[in-house]
Amino acid sequence: MDVSAISPAEDDDITPAVVIKDIARQQLVKVGAAGLSLDAVARDSGLPVADVEAAFQHRDDLLTALIVDAYDASGEAMEQADGAATAAGGSGGARLLAVTRALRRWSFDNPAEFTLIYGSPVPGYHAPQDTVPSASRTPAVLAGIVRSALEAGELTPPRRPVPGPPLLLPEAVQLFGGTPEAPFSDIVERGIVLWSGLIGLLVFQVFSRTHDSVRDEAAFFDYAIAVAAESIGLVVPPA
């Protein structure tokens, strides 16, 4: 997007920061996050470097803005899918399948942004606390579904408790809304396993690690979610 090509009517709604981030997303596709630079963004946008630096003083500021946007966009896709599934009277398993499918669609539609938030760390970049609320939207959706299923009596108790000391940070317990009583006292830990398994599965699929192992990657995704849901006692209905 060259800022010089924007019409006057469009210019009222498009700020330099929006233009800069759009160009930066194109840079992510071309050179990856590690190759992103304010000079390249200025060149491709047609903006003076000074204007780019006025909006984002350092490259890391721009990266943080892109990371926040990516987490927000993917989280919003899941929240909308959950809202639709809930409105349709879906069970906890149906809601889980809907939100994970939504995240999968977003990931395939935005592979560069998916890579930015779930791929290899950017050398020299350390995400600030500003990214935490947006990053929490995905686990918050999953936690909400599991909590609702627990309260509705939809969860099957685990076949055996997993022994060990408490492993959770207070923030994780708070996100879930407290620690349930036995036999579901480790449901938060199991939910984190589900969450991490979901992201790992998406990494495999977005980066084409399963295409030579299964005939239908979308169907395999549904299967994998159903298997993972069993670990928390939730039944995913047939697709």
GROMACS .gro file of C-alpha atoms in nm:
model
  239
    1MET     CA    1   0.000   0.000   0.000
    2ASP     CA    2   0.158   0.324  -0.115
    3VAL     CA    3   0.021   0.610   0.095
    4SER     CA    4   0.035   0.837  -0.209
    5ALA     CA    5  -0.226   0.618  -0.381
    6ILE     CA    6  -0.490   0.669  -0.111
    7SER     CA    7  -0.784   0.884  -0.216
    8PRO     CA    8  -0.890   1.183  -0.002
    9ALA     CA    9  -1.200   0.999   0.120
   10GLU     CA   10  -0.997   0.698   0.223
   11ASP     CA   11  -0.735   0.917   0.387
   12ASP     CA   12  -0.986   1.024   0.653
   13ASP     CA   13  -1.009   0.665   0.780
   14ILE     CA   14  -0.653   0.540   0.726
   15THR     CA   15  -0.387   0.666   0.964
   16PRO     CA   16  -0.012   0.638   0.902
   17ALA     CA   17   0.003   0.366   1.169
   18VAL     CA   18  -0.251   0.157   0.978
   19VAL     CA   19  -0.057   0.199   0.654
   20ILE     CA   20   0.270   0.115   0.826
   21LYS     CA   21   0.129  -0.203   0.981
   22ASP     CA   22  -0.021  -0.314   0.649
   23ILE     CA   23   0.315  -0.273   0.479
   24ALA     CA   24   0.490  -0.443   0.768
   25ARG     CA   25   0.262  -0.747   0.729
   26GLN     CA   26   0.367  -0.765   0.366
   27GLN     CA   27   0.728  -0.752   0.484
   28LEU     CA   28   0.661  -1.045   0.716
   29VAL     CA   29   0.564  -1.252   0.413
   30LYS     CA   30   0.872  -1.148   0.218
   31VAL     CA   31   1.149  -1.147   0.477
   32GLY     CA   32   1.000  -1.274   0.802
   33ALA     CA   33   0.992  -1.097   1.136
   34ALA     CA   34   1.371  -1.106   1.177
   35GLY     CA   35   1.413  -0.913   0.851
   36LEU     CA   36   1.158  -0.643   0.929
   37SER     CA   37   1.299  -0.290   0.932
   38LEU     CA   38   1.156   0.059   0.954
   39ASP     CA   39   1.361   0.170   0.652
   40ALA     CA   40   1.208  -0.102   0.434
   41VAL     CA   41   0.858  -0.019   0.556
   42ALA     CA   42   0.916   0.349   0.479
   43ARG     CA   43   1.042   0.265   0.130
   44ASP     CA   44   0.748   0.038   0.045
   45SER     CA   45   0.486   0.269   0.196
   46GLY     CA   46   0.615   0.588   0.036
   47LEU     CA   47   0.630   0.754   0.376
   48PRO     CA   48   0.937   0.941   0.502
   49VAL     CA   49   1.137   0.742   0.755
   50ALA     CA   50   1.070   1.021   1.005
   51ASP     CA   51   0.694   0.961   0.975
   52VAL     CA   52   0.739   0.588   1.030
   53GLU     CA   53   0.957   0.652   1.335
   54ALA     CA   54   0.700   0.899   1.467
   55ALA     CA   55   0.444   0.617   1.473
   56PHE     CA   56   0.683   0.340   1.582
   57GLN     CA   57   1.007   0.463   1.732
   58HIS     CA   58   1.183   0.128   1.704
   59ARG     CA   59   1.138  -0.191   1.504
   60ASP     CA   60   1.044  -0.370   1.824
   61ASP     CA   61   0.756  -0.128   1.878
   62LEU     CA   62   0.623  -0.219   1.535
   63LEU     CA   63   0.669  -0.591   1.604
   64THR     CA   64   0.477  -0.556   1.928
   65ALA     CA   65   0.190  -0.384   1.748
   66LEU     CA   66   0.179  -0.663   1.488
   67ILE     CA   67   0.187  -0.930   1.758
   68VAL     CA   68  -0.097  -0.766   1.950
   69ASP     CA   69  -0.301  -0.737   1.630
   70ALA     CA   70  -0.239  -1.103   1.543
   71TYR     CA   71  -0.340  -1.227   1.887
   72ASP     CA   72  -0.647  -1.004   1.884
   73ALA     CA   73  -0.754  -1.114   1.536
   74SER     CA   74  -0.712  -1.484   1.608
   75GLY     CA   75  -0.878  -1.449   1.948
   76GLU     CA   76  -1.170  -1.260   1.797
   77ALA     CA   77  -1.219  -1.533   1.535
   78MET     CA   78  -1.245  -1.791   1.814
   79GLU     CA   79  -1.477  -1.574   2.024
   80GLN     CA   80  -1.713  -1.520   1.731
   81ALA     CA   81  -1.717  -1.893   1.653
   82ASP     CA   82  -1.791  -1.971   2.017
   83GLY     CA   83  -2.071  -1.717   2.024
   84ALA     CA   84  -2.230  -1.872   1.716
   85ALA     CA   85  -2.195  -2.228   1.849
   86THR     CA   86  -2.339  -2.126   2.186
   87ALA     CA   87  -2.632  -1.945   2.023
   88ALA     CA   88  -2.703  -2.263   1.824
   89GLY     CA   89  -2.724  -2.461   2.148
   90GLY     CA   90  -2.401  -2.649   2.089
   91SER     CA   91  -2.251  -2.873   2.354
   92GLY     CA   92  -1.911  -2.807   2.501
   93GLY     CA   93  -1.760  -3.046   2.249
   94ALA     CA   94  -1.935  -2.870   1.960
   95ARG     CA   95  -1.812  -2.534   2.086
   96LEU     CA   96  -1.457  -2.666   2.117
   97LEU     CA   97  -1.461  -2.795   1.761
   98ALA     CA   98  -1.603  -2.464   1.634
   99VAL     CA   99  -1.341  -2.246   1.801
  100THR     CA  100  -1.046  -2.466   1.705
  101ARG     CA  101  -1.165  -2.477   1.346
  102ALA     CA  102  -1.189  -2.097   1.352
  103LEU     CA  103  -0.832  -2.069   1.475
  104ARG     CA  104  -0.723  -2.312   1.204
  105ARG     CA  105  -0.893  -2.103   0.933
  106TRP     CA  106  -0.731  -1.786   1.064
  107SER     CA  107  -0.391  -1.956   1.076
  108PHE     CA  108  -0.409  -2.072   0.715
  109ASP     CA  109  -0.543  -1.735   0.600
  110ASN     CA  110  -0.264  -1.550   0.783
  111PRO     CA  111   0.041  -1.777   0.785
  112ALA     CA  112   0.294  -1.494   0.832
  113GLU     CA  113   0.111  -1.362   1.137
  114PHE     CA  114   0.063  -1.715   1.270
  115THR     CA  115   0.438  -1.764   1.236
  116LEU     CA  116   0.500  -1.433   1.413
  117ILE     CA  117   0.314  -1.540   1.728
  118TYR     CA  118   0.367  -1.916   1.724
  119GLY     CA  119   0.686  -1.969   1.524
  120SER     CA  120   1.049  -1.931   1.621
  121PRO     CA  121   1.136  -1.636   1.849
  122VAL     CA  122   1.267  -1.324   1.676
  123PRO     CA  123   1.636  -1.284   1.766
  124GLY     CA  124   1.687  -0.992   2.003
  125TYR     CA  125   1.317  -0.928   2.056
  126HIS     CA  126   1.147  -0.974   2.393
  127ALA     CA  127   0.771  -0.934   2.398
  128PRO     CA  128   0.657  -0.680   2.660
  129GLN     CA  129   0.370  -0.722   2.904
  130ASP     CA  130   0.156  -0.524   2.659
  131THR     CA  131   0.109  -0.844   2.458
  132VAL     CA  132  -0.026  -1.053   2.748
  133PRO     CA  133  -0.396  -0.947   2.744
  134SER     CA  134  -0.423  -1.016   2.372
  135ALA     CA  135  -0.229  -1.342   2.397
  136SER     CA  136  -0.464  -1.455   2.674
  137ARG     CA  137  -0.772  -1.443   2.452
  138THR     CA  138  -0.712  -1.787   2.300
  139PRO     CA  139  -0.668  -1.976   2.629
  140ALA     CA  140  -0.954  -1.773   2.778
  141VAL     CA  141  -1.192  -1.903   2.510
  142LEU     CA  142  -1.080  -2.262   2.573
  143ALA     CA  143  -1.104  -2.218   2.949
  144GLY     CA  144  -1.454  -2.075   2.919
  145ILE     CA  145  -1.570  -2.375   2.721
  146VAL     CA  146  -1.419  -2.623   2.965
  147ARG     CA  147  -1.558  -2.436   3.265
  148SER     CA  148  -1.908  -2.428   3.112
  149ALA     CA  149  -1.891  -2.798   3.028
  150LEU     CA  150  -1.782  -2.874   3.386
  151GLU     CA  151  -2.066  -2.672   3.534
  152ALA     CA  152  -2.315  -2.836   3.295
  153GLY     CA  153  -2.204  -3.184   3.397
  154GLU     CA  154  -2.073  -3.264   3.048
  155LEU     CA  155  -1.726  -3.377   3.154
  156THR     CA  156  -1.640  -3.740   3.221
  157PRO     CA  157  -1.410  -3.778   3.524
  158PRO     CA  158  -1.054  -3.882   3.435
  159ARG     CA  159  -0.982  -4.255   3.457
  160ARG     CA  160  -0.696  -4.190   3.694
  161PRO     CA  161  -0.546  -3.889   3.870
  162VAL     CA  162  -0.201  -3.783   3.762
  163PRO     CA  163   0.012  -3.763   4.078
  164GLY     CA  164   0.251  -3.480   4.138
  165PRO     CA  165   0.290  -3.142   4.311
  166PRO     CA  166   0.081  -2.839   4.212
  167LEU     CA  167   0.219  -2.698   3.888
  168LEU     CA  168  -0.001  -2.401   3.815
  169LEU     CA  169   0.075  -2.033   3.844
  170PRO     CA  170  -0.195  -1.820   4.009
  171GLU     CA  171  -0.268  -1.650   3.677
  172ALA     CA  172  -0.373  -1.981   3.520
  173VAL     CA  173  -0.606  -2.063   3.807
  174GLN     CA  174  -0.754  -1.713   3.791
  175LEU     CA  175  -0.813  -1.741   3.416
  176PHE     CA  176  -1.010  -2.061   3.470
  177GLY     CA  177  -1.204  -1.917   3.763
  178GLY     CA  178  -1.059  -2.123   4.045
  179THR     CA  179  -0.952  -2.482   4.106
  180PRO     CA  180  -1.237  -2.735   4.078
  181GLU     CA  181  -1.284  -3.007   4.336
  182ALA     CA  182  -1.200  -3.374   4.280
  183PRO     CA  183  -1.231  -3.563   4.052
  184PHE     CA  184  -1.168  -3.258   3.830
  185SER     CA  185  -0.902  -3.093   4.045
  186ASP     CA  186  -0.642  -3.116   3.766
  187ILE     CA  187  -0.871  -2.997   3.487
  188VAL     CA  188  -0.673  -2.673   3.447
  189GLU     CA  189  -0.351  -2.866   3.384
  190ARG     CA  190  -0.535  -3.087   3.137
  191GLY     CA  191  -0.672  -2.777   2.967
  192ILE     CA  192  -0.321  -2.639   2.923
  193VAL     CA  193  -0.222  -2.970   2.762
  194LEU     CA  194  -0.518  -2.930   2.526
  195TRP     CA  195  -0.418  -2.572   2.444
  196SER     CA  196  -0.053  -2.654   2.379
  197GLY     CA  197  -0.154  -2.957   2.172
  198LEU     CA  198  -0.381  -2.736   1.960
  199ILE     CA  199  -0.099  -2.493   1.882
  200GLY     CA  200   0.142  -2.779   1.809
  201LEU     CA  201  -0.110  -2.938   1.573
  202LEU     CA  202  -0.153  -2.607   1.390
  203VAL     CA  203   0.223  -2.566   1.360
  204PHE     CA  204   0.239  -2.910   1.199
  205GLN     CA  205  -0.043  -2.829   0.957
  206VAL     CA  206   0.047  -2.470   0.867
  207PHE     CA  207   0.409  -2.571   0.807
  208SER     CA  208   0.299  -2.880   0.606
  209ARG     CA  209   0.421  -3.147   0.845
  210THR     CA  210   0.113  -3.371   0.812
  211HIS     CA  211   0.038  -3.346   0.440
  212ASP     CA  212   0.240  -3.657   0.359
  213SER     CA  213   0.091  -3.861   0.645
  214VAL     CA  214  -0.286  -3.821   0.612
  215ARG     CA  215  -0.529  -3.807   0.319
  216ASP     CA  216  -0.742  -3.521   0.450
  217GLU     CA  217  -0.571  -3.268   0.678
  218ALA     CA  218  -0.895  -3.089   0.775
  219ALA     CA  219  -1.059  -3.418   0.873
  220PHE     CA  220  -0.745  -3.518   1.063
  221PHE     CA  221  -0.758  -3.188   1.250
  222ASP     CA  222  -1.112  -3.266   1.366
  223TYR     CA  223  -1.001  -3.614   1.468
  224ALA     CA  224  -0.706  -3.477   1.665
  225ILE     CA  225  -0.926  -3.228   1.848
  226ALA     CA  226  -1.169  -3.508   1.941
  227VAL     CA  227  -0.882  -3.720   2.074
  228ALA     CA  228  -0.736  -3.427   2.269
  229ALA     CA  229  -1.078  -3.343   2.413
  230GLU     CA  230  -1.100  -3.690   2.564
  231SER     CA  231  -0.811  -3.599   2.796
  232ILE     CA  232  -1.037  -3.347   2.967
  233GLY     CA  233  -1.344  -3.570   2.956
  234LEU     CA  234  -1.518  -3.381   2.678
  235VAL     CA  235  -1.687  -3.552   2.384
  236VAL     CA  236  -1.660  -3.382   2.045
  237PRO     CA  237  -1.957  -3.476   1.825
  238PRO     CA  238  -1.896  -3.629   1.481
  239ALA     CA  239  -1.827  -3.365   1.219
   0.00000   0.00000   0.00000
